[in-house]
Coordinates of C-alpha atoms in Angstrom, one line a residue:
X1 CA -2.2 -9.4 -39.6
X2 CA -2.0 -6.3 -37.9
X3 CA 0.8 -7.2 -35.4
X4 CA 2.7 -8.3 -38.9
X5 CA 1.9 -5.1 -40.2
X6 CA 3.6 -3.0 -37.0
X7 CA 6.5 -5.8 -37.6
X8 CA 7.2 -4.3 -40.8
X9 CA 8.0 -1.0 -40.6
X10 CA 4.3 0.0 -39.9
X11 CA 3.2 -0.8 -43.0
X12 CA -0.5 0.9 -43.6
X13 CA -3.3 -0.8 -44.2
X14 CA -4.0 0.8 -47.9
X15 CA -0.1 0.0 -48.7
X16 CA -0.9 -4.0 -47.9
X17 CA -4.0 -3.9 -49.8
X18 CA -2.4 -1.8 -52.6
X19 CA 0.5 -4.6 -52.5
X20 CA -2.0 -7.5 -52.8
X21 CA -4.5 -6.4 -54.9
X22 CA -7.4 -5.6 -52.8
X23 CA -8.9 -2.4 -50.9
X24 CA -7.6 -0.9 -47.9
X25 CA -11.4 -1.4 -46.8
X26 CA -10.5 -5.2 -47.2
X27 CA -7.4 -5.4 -45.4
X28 CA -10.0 -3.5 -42.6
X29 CA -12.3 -6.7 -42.8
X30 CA -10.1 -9.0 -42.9
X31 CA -8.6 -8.0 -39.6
X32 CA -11.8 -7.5 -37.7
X33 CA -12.4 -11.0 -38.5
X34 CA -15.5 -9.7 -40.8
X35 CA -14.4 -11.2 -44.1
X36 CA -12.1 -13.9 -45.2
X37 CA -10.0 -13.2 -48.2
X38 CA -9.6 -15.7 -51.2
X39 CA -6.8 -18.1 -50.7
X40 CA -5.0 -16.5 -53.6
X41 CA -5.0 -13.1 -51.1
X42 CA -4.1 -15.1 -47.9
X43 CA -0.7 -16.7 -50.0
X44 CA -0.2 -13.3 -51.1
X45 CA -0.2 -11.6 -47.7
X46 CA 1.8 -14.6 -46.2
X47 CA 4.6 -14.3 -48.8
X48 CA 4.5 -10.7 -48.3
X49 CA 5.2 -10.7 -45.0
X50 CA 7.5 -14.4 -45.7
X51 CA 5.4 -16.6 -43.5
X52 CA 3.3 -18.8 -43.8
X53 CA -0.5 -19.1 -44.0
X54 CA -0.7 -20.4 -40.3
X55 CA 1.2 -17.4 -39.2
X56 CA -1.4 -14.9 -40.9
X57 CA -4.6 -16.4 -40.3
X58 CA -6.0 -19.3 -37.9
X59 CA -8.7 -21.0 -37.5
X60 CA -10.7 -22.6 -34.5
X61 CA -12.8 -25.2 -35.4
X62 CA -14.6 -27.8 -33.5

């Protein structure tokens, strides 16, 4: 998220949260891998950025 962020014009943390409706301490989480959002913030932060939901987060399972 943060490489979309820089991608973006250098869009601050507090400006995505602000833009989808959580903290900037949120956005924070979410990028250190500490806290997965809702799936109503991850289609948020994918159609702000238009992408999709694979382009924003992954996941490694077994």
């Amino acid at each position: 998220m943060k490489e979309l962020r820089e991608a973006n014009g250098g869009l601050s943390q507090a400006a995505l949260g602000e833009a989808v409706g959580v903290t900037r301490q949120t956005i924070i989480a979410i990028e250190q891998g500490r806290y997965s959002p809702s799936l109503e913030t991850s289609f948020r932060i994918a159609r702000l950025f238009g992408v999709g939901l694979e382009d924003v987060f992954g996941w490694e399972g077994d």
